[in-house]
Every structure is written in structure tokens, then in C-alpha cells.
Coordinates of C-alpha atoms in Angstrom, one line a residue:
X1 CA 22.5 29.4 44.4
X2 CA 21.4 32.5 42.9
X3 CA 24.0 32.1 40.3
X4 CA 23.4 28.5 39.5
X5 CA 20.0 30.0 38.6
X6 CA 21.1 32.5 36.4
X7 CA 23.0 30.2 35.1
X8 CA 20.3 27.9 34.2
X9 CA 18.0 31.0 32.8
X10 CA 20.7 31.6 30.6
X11 CA 21.8 28.3 29.3
X12 CA 18.3 27.5 29.2
X13 CA 17.6 30.4 26.9
X14 CA 20.3 29.8 25.0
X15 CA 19.3 26.3 23.5
X16 CA 15.4 27.1 23.4
X17 CA 15.3 26.9 19.7
X18 CA 17.3 23.5 19.6
X19 CA 15.1 21.9 22.4
X20 CA 12.5 22.8 19.6
X21 CA 13.9 22.2 16.4
X22 CA 15.3 18.8 17.4
X23 CA 12.0 17.8 19.1
X24 CA 10.1 18.4 15.8
X25 CA 12.9 16.4 13.9
X26 CA 11.9 13.7 16.2
X27 CA 8.4 13.9 16.7
X28 CA 8.2 14.2 12.8
X29 CA 8.6 11.0 12.4
X30 CA 5.5 9.6 14.4
X31 CA 3.7 12.3 12.5
X32 CA 4.7 11.4 8.7
X33 CA 4.3 7.7 9.4
X34 CA 1.4 7.5 11.0
X35 CA -0.9 10.7 11.0
X36 CA 0.4 12.4 7.7
X37 CA 0.8 8.3 5.9
X38 CA 0.6 5.0 7.4
X39 CA 4.1 4.1 6.9
X40 CA 3.4 0.7 9.0
X41 CA 1.4 -1.3 7.1
X42 CA 3.6 -3.9 5.8
X43 CA 2.1 -5.0 2.7
X44 CA 1.3 -1.5 1.6
X45 CA 4.5 0.5 -0.6
X46 CA 6.6 2.8 1.8
X47 CA 6.4 0.3 4.7
X48 CA 9.5 1.6 7.3
X49 CA 9.9 -1.9 8.1
X50 CA 11.5 -2.3 4.4
X51 CA 13.8 0.8 4.8
X52 CA 15.3 -0.7 8.2
X53 CA 15.9 -3.6 5.8
X54 CA 17.8 -1.2 3.7
X55 CA 20.2 -0.1 7.2
X56 CA 21.6 -4.0 7.5
X57 CA 24.7 -4.7 4.5
X58 CA 26.9 -1.8 6.3
X59 CA 25.3 -1.4 10.0
X60 CA 27.9 -1.5 12.8
X61 CA 27.7 -3.8 16.0
X62 CA 23.7 -3.5 15.1
X63 CA 23.8 -6.3 12.1
X64 CA 22.8 -9.2 14.6
X65 CA 19.9 -7.3 15.7
X66 CA 18.8 -6.1 12.1
X67 CA 18.9 -9.1 10.5
X68 CA 16.7 -11.0 13.0
X69 CA 13.6 -8.4 13.0
X70 CA 13.9 -8.3 9.2
X71 CA 14.0 -12.3 9.0
X72 CA 10.9 -12.0 11.4
X73 CA 8.4 -10.0 10.3
X74 CA 6.2 -9.8 13.1
X75 CA 8.5 -9.0 15.3
X76 CA 9.9 -6.3 13.4
X77 CA 6.1 -4.3 12.7
X78 CA 6.3 -4.1 16.7
X79 CA 9.4 -2.9 16.6
X80 CA 8.6 -0.4 14.3
X81 CA 5.4 0.4 16.0
X82 CA 7.4 0.4 19.0
X83 CA 10.1 2.6 17.7
X84 CA 7.8 5.4 16.0
X85 CA 5.5 5.4 19.2
X86 CA 8.9 6.3 21.7
X87 CA 10.0 8.6 18.8
X88 CA 6.7 10.6 18.8
X89 CA 6.4 10.8 22.7
X90 CA 9.9 11.6 23.0
X91 CA 9.9 14.6 20.8
X92 CA 6.8 16.2 21.6
X93 CA 7.8 15.5 25.2
X94 CA 10.7 17.8 24.5
X95 CA 8.9 20.2 22.6
X96 CA 6.5 20.6 25.8
X97 CA 10.0 20.6 28.0
X98 CA 8.2 17.8 29.9
X99 CA 11.2 16.0 31.1
X100 CA 14.1 17.7 29.5
X101 CA 16.5 16.0 31.0
X102 CA 15.0 12.4 30.5
X103 CA 13.6 13.0 27.0
X104 CA 17.1 14.7 26.0
X105 CA 18.5 11.4 27.2
X106 CA 15.8 9.6 24.6
X107 CA 17.6 11.2 22.2
X108 CA 20.5 10.5 22.7
X109 CA 19.4 6.8 22.3
X110 CA 17.9 7.2 19.6
X111 CA 20.8 9.3 17.9
X112 CA 22.8 6.7 18.7
X113 CA 20.9 3.9 17.2
X114 CA 20.5 5.6 14.3
X115 CA 23.9 6.4 13.7
X116 CA 25.4 3.2 14.4
X117 CA 22.0 1.5 12.0
X118 CA 22.3 4.0 8.7
X119 CA 25.5 6.1 9.3
X120 CA 26.8 4.8 6.1
X121 CA 23.6 6.2 3.9
X122 CA 23.1 9.0 2.4
X123 CA 24.0 10.1 -1.5
X124 CA 25.2 13.4 -1.1
X125 CA 25.4 15.0 2.4
X126 CA 26.1 11.6 4.4
X127 CA 22.4 12.1 5.5
X128 CA 22.0 9.6 8.1
X129 CA 25.4 9.8 9.9
X130 CA 24.8 13.6 10.2
X131 CA 21.4 13.2 11.3
X132 CA 22.9 10.4 13.9
X133 CA 25.9 12.1 15.4
X134 CA 24.5 15.7 15.8
X135 CA 21.1 13.9 18.0
X136 CA 24.0 13.2 20.1
X137 CA 25.1 16.0 20.4
X138 CA 21.8 17.7 20.9
X139 CA 20.6 15.1 23.7
X140 CA 23.5 15.7 25.8
X141 CA 23.3 19.4 25.3
X142 CA 19.9 19.6 26.6
X143 CA 20.5 17.2 29.5
X144 CA 23.0 20.1 30.4
X145 CA 20.8 22.7 30.0
X146 CA 17.6 21.2 30.8
X147 CA 14.6 23.8 30.2
X148 CA 13.4 26.9 31.6
X149 CA 11.4 29.5 28.8
X150 CA 8.1 27.8 27.6
X151 CA 8.2 24.5 29.1
X152 CA 5.9 22.1 31.6
X153 CA 9.1 21.7 33.9
X154 CA 9.1 25.8 34.3
X155 CA 5.5 25.1 35.1
X156 CA 5.7 23.0 37.7
X157 CA 8.7 24.4 39.0
X158 CA 6.8 27.6 39.7
X159 CA 3.6 26.0 40.9
X160 CA 5.6 24.4 43.5
X161 CA 4.9 21.1 43.1
X162 CA 6.0 18.9 46.0
X163 CA 8.3 16.4 43.1
X164 CA 9.9 19.6 41.8
X165 CA 12.1 20.0 45.2
X166 CA 13.2 16.2 44.9
X167 CA 17.1 15.9 43.8
X168 CA 15.7 13.6 40.7
X169 CA 13.9 15.5 39.3
X170 CA 16.5 18.2 38.6
X171 CA 18.1 15.1 36.9
X172 CA 15.2 14.0 35.1
X173 CA 13.3 17.1 34.4
X174 CA 14.9 20.3 34.7
X175 CA 16.9 23.1 36.9
X176 CA 19.7 24.5 38.7
X177 CA 22.4 21.8 38.6
X178 CA 26.1 22.0 39.9
X179 CA 28.2 21.5 36.4
X180 CA 31.3 21.7 39.0
X181 CA 30.9 18.9 40.9
X182 CA 30.4 16.7 37.4
X183 CA 33.3 18.5 35.4
X184 CA 35.3 15.8 34.6
X185 CA 32.3 13.7 33.8
X186 CA 30.9 16.1 31.1
X187 CA 34.9 16.2 29.4
X188 CA 34.6 12.2 29.5
X189 CA 31.0 12.5 27.6
X190 CA 32.5 14.9 25.1
X191 CA 35.4 13.1 24.7
X192 CA 33.0 10.1 23.9
X193 CA 30.8 12.2 21.5
X194 CA 34.2 13.7 19.6
X195 CA 35.9 10.5 19.2
X196 CA 32.5 8.6 18.0
X197 CA 32.1 11.5 15.5
X198 CA 35.6 10.7 14.0
X199 CA 35.7 7.0 14.1
X200 CA 32.4 6.9 12.5
X201 CA 32.9 9.3 10.2
X202 CA 36.1 7.5 8.9
X203 CA 34.1 4.1 9.5
X204 CA 31.2 4.7 7.4
X205 CA 32.9 7.0 4.8
X206 CA 36.9 7.2 5.2
X207 CA 35.9 11.0 6.4
X208 CA 38.9 11.7 8.9
X209 CA 42.5 10.3 6.4
X210 CA 42.5 8.3 3.1
X211 CA 40.3 7.8 -0.2
X212 CA 36.9 8.7 0.6
X213 CA 34.3 6.2 0.2
X214 CA 30.3 6.7 -0.1
X215 CA 28.3 3.5 -0.5
X216 CA 25.5 5.1 -1.3
X217 CA 26.5 6.0 -4.7
X218 CA 26.4 2.6 -6.7
X219 CA 24.5 -0.3 -6.4
X220 CA 26.7 -3.9 -5.7
X221 CA 25.2 -7.4 -5.4
X222 CA 27.4 -10.2 -4.1
X223 CA 26.9 -13.5 -5.5
X224 CA 27.2 -16.2 -2.9
X225 CA 26.7 -20.6 -2.8
X226 CA 26.8 -21.2 -6.7
X227 CA 26.1 -24.4 -7.1
X228 CA 24.1 -26.6 -10.1
X229 CA 22.4 -29.7 -9.7
X230 CA 19.9 -32.0 -11.8
X231 CA 18.3 -29.5 -13.4
X232 CA 18.3 -26.1 -12.2
X233 CA 21.4 -23.5 -11.2
X234 CA 20.8 -21.8 -7.5
X235 CA 22.8 -18.7 -6.1
X236 CA 22.2 -16.0 -3.5
X237 CA 22.5 -12.5 -4.9
X238 CA 22.5 -9.9 -2.0
X239 CA 22.5 -6.0 -2.8
X240 CA 25.4 -4.4 -0.1
X241 CA 25.6 -0.9 -1.6
X242 CA 23.5 2.4 -3.3
X243 CA 20.8 4.3 -3.0
X244 CA 18.6 3.5 -0.7
X245 CA 15.4 4.8 -2.5
X246 CA 15.5 2.7 -5.4
X247 CA 16.6 -0.6 -6.4
X248 CA 19.3 -2.3 -8.8
X249 CA 17.8 -3.0 -12.0
X250 CA 19.1 -6.2 -13.0
X251 CA 18.7 -6.3 -17.1
X252 CA 20.9 -9.5 -17.2
X253 CA 21.8 -13.1 -15.8
X254 CA 24.4 -15.3 -18.2
X255 CA 25.8 -18.6 -17.8
X256 CA 29.4 -19.1 -19.5
X257 CA 31.9 -21.9 -20.1
X258 CA 34.9 -21.5 -20.2
X259 CA 35.5 -21.0 -24.0
X260 CA 32.3 -18.2 -24.0
X261 CA 29.8 -20.0 -25.2
X262 CA 26.8 -19.2 -23.8
X263 CA 24.0 -21.8 -21.8
X264 CA 22.0 -19.5 -20.1
X265 CA 21.2 -15.9 -21.0
X266 CA 18.1 -14.0 -19.7
X267 CA 17.8 -10.6 -21.0
X268 CA 15.5 -7.3 -18.9
X269 CA 12.2 -8.9 -20.4
X270 CA 13.1 -12.4 -19.5
X271 CA 13.8 -11.2 -16.0
X272 CA 10.3 -9.4 -15.9
X273 CA 8.5 -12.2 -16.2
X274 CA 10.5 -14.7 -14.1
X275 CA 7.8 -16.6 -12.0
X276 CA 8.0 -16.1 -8.2
X277 CA 8.9 -20.2 -7.5
X278 CA 12.6 -19.0 -8.6
X279 CA 12.8 -16.2 -6.3
X280 CA 13.1 -17.0 -2.8
X281 CA 13.6 -13.3 -0.7
X282 CA 15.2 -14.1 2.9
X283 CA 14.0 -11.1 3.7
X284 CA 11.1 -8.3 4.6
X285 CA 13.2 -6.1 1.5
X286 CA 12.2 -8.2 -1.4
X287 CA 13.8 -9.1 -4.7
X288 CA 11.3 -9.1 -7.4
X289 CA 10.1 -8.4 -11.3
X290 CA 9.8 -5.4 -12.7
X291 CA 8.5 -4.1 -15.6
X292 CA 11.5 -3.9 -17.5
X293 CA 14.3 -5.7 -15.3
X294 CA 14.8 -7.3 -11.6
X295 CA 14.7 -4.9 -9.1
X296 CA 16.8 -5.6 -6.3
X297 CA 15.9 -2.7 -3.2
X298 CA 19.4 -2.4 -0.8
X299 CA 19.7 -5.2 1.6
X300 CA 17.2 -7.3 -0.3
X301 CA 18.6 -11.4 -0.6
X302 CA 17.0 -14.3 -2.1
X303 CA 18.0 -17.4 -3.6
X304 CA 17.7 -17.6 -7.1
X305 CA 16.8 -20.9 -8.8
X306 CA 16.9 -21.2 -12.7
X307 CA 16.4 -23.9 -15.1
X308 CA 19.4 -25.5 -17.6
X309 CA 20.1 -28.2 -19.4
X310 CA 22.6 -30.2 -17.3
X311 CA 23.0 -32.7 -20.8
X312 CA 25.2 -30.2 -22.3
X313 CA 27.8 -29.6 -19.2
X314 CA 30.8 -31.3 -18.0
X315 CA 31.6 -31.5 -14.2
X316 CA 35.1 -30.7 -15.4
X317 CA 34.3 -27.5 -17.0
X318 CA 34.3 -23.7 -15.5
X319 CA 31.8 -22.1 -15.6
X320 CA 31.0 -18.2 -15.1
X321 CA 27.7 -16.6 -13.7
X322 CA 27.2 -13.2 -14.6
X323 CA 24.4 -10.2 -13.5
X324 CA 24.4 -7.2 -15.5
X325 CA 22.8 -3.8 -14.0
X326 CA 21.1 -1.4 -16.1
X327 CA 24.3 1.0 -15.6
X328 CA 26.8 -1.1 -16.9
X329 CA 27.9 -2.4 -13.8
X330 CA 28.7 -6.5 -13.8
X331 CA 29.2 -9.0 -11.1
X332 CA 30.4 -12.4 -11.6
X333 CA 31.0 -15.8 -9.6
X334 CA 32.8 -18.7 -11.0
X335 CA 32.3 -22.6 -10.7

């Protein structure tokens, strides 16, 4: 028992800085979203729900949940408020060392969600993947060590509150654990975290073998449901890759027949003046006209409706729709 107490004291001291830093990392999300600047107002720029929409195109296993939320704005708002409050409570409690092991489970689950939802995002250093996978490891480590120094758990134990003598407090709060009795389980969880690290690194970025790829560098648009009927052309456009902090700037939409003749040609100035009725947005992140182009945020999807003159067109002809980004990238669909 004395040896367990010494081991507990040493481990909790060794991970004190980890507890404080990880706690602040998660509490600061609440602090900057709600205290320094309110990012929970749907109508204002910087709304956290729009950033959540950015996760959708390449998330792992969570697409149905994310898509449901971004197509139901009220549910999305409640989810963002709940997530922010949970991050704040878990982070602050971890800093204070209040029910440390329970809060470390919270850190583990939050990091797991971040990893699966946004592990593919990061323009230079695989940012979200690193945050997620390190959060998993940190949460598990803090569960093992608990907290002693500079913690409320330690204060409760020193004052000999009755609940600190229960077995459940050791697993939800802090205190010496007989780790030898759980050695096999600990090794299984360590193997799971290590395996998940390699799997997600390869899945999101090709970081273990083969060709490296980063889906946060260049914008990529997907065109679907390309149709022409009556006096209008319709198609769905969905931005699935690129930097999450600014949009793809579309400066051209054109329609050509098989001979190369332009039947429709819109430039940046034309797209900047598109009426709202031509754009039917599906998600919270919205495609909209900008000052000099059509702005398409990451994860945004919309049905575009553009007028055309069907009198000059034949049902037997092949037509090509081309979208042009300001970077020079183009995307096409044929009908």
C-alpha cells in the first residue's frame, strides 16, 4: 500500500504539467468561443456551426451525424452549445484536479470525436489529427495517474471526506490504483491507441506508406445532378477539399457544346451579382456571391439554377459544364 502511494505521488507529479496544459487546451475552446468572442450566434461570421460543417466531406464514420446536424440548424446550435459547455467543464475540472479520472475520460471521448470528424484537416502540420490523437493519449495517461499535487481531489482526500474512501472514487477521482491487476487491459488500450494512430494517419494523410496526401491544400469541387430542362440548367456543386479558413473563389461557369461553342459563359463579375434565387444551399456553410467571385466554403453544397436558351440546343448534342477557380483549377461534367 505504501509503495502504491509513492508510485501514485510520483506519477501525478510527473503529469502535472500535462494535466494543466490539456485542461487549458479544452477550457480555452469554451473561453474563446463564449467569453472573448461569442461564436455561437448563427447569423454572425465565425459561427462555430459553420466550422463544424467544414468537417463533413472527409470525416471518418461520423458523416451521417454531421450531415444531419448541418441540415438541421436548430439541432446544430444545441449541439454546438452543448459541446462548448462540455469542453469548458471538462477542461476547467481537469485544471483544478476535480474528479480527475472522470474528466480524463471526457478528454479521451472529446479527442476521439475530434480525430474522426476533422483529422483530415490541416494545411501544414496535420493540425486536427495531431490534436485528436494527442488528446487520446493524454486522456488515457491522466486516467492512469490521477492527480495529487495542486488538485481538489487531493484536498478532498486530505480532509478525509467519506466519499474519498469508496472504491468508485479511485476510478472517478484520484488515488493509488493497483495497476498490476489491470496490466493486460492497460496494454490492450495502449495497443488500440497506437493502432488508431497509425490507421488514421494513413487513412487521412497517407503518412505510414505510399504517397502522402493533404486534402487541405487545394480546393476541390464535385459536380453532380447536371440537368437541363425548360429554360434553365441545374447542377449540384459540393466543395470537398481545400483550406477551411477561406472559400474557393469561383470566377467562371461555362457551358459548351461538342464543337467548343459557348452557350453560357459567366465570369467573376457575373457570379458576384448572381441573385439569391439561383443558389439553393443545403447546409449551414453557404455558397454565396462575393465582391469579385462566387465564394464556396469548405463543406458547402448547393443546387445552382442558371437560365439558358434551349432553342439553340439539341437533345442529341453533348454538352460540357466547366467551373473555374481563381487558382486556375477547373472541374467539368458532361451531359
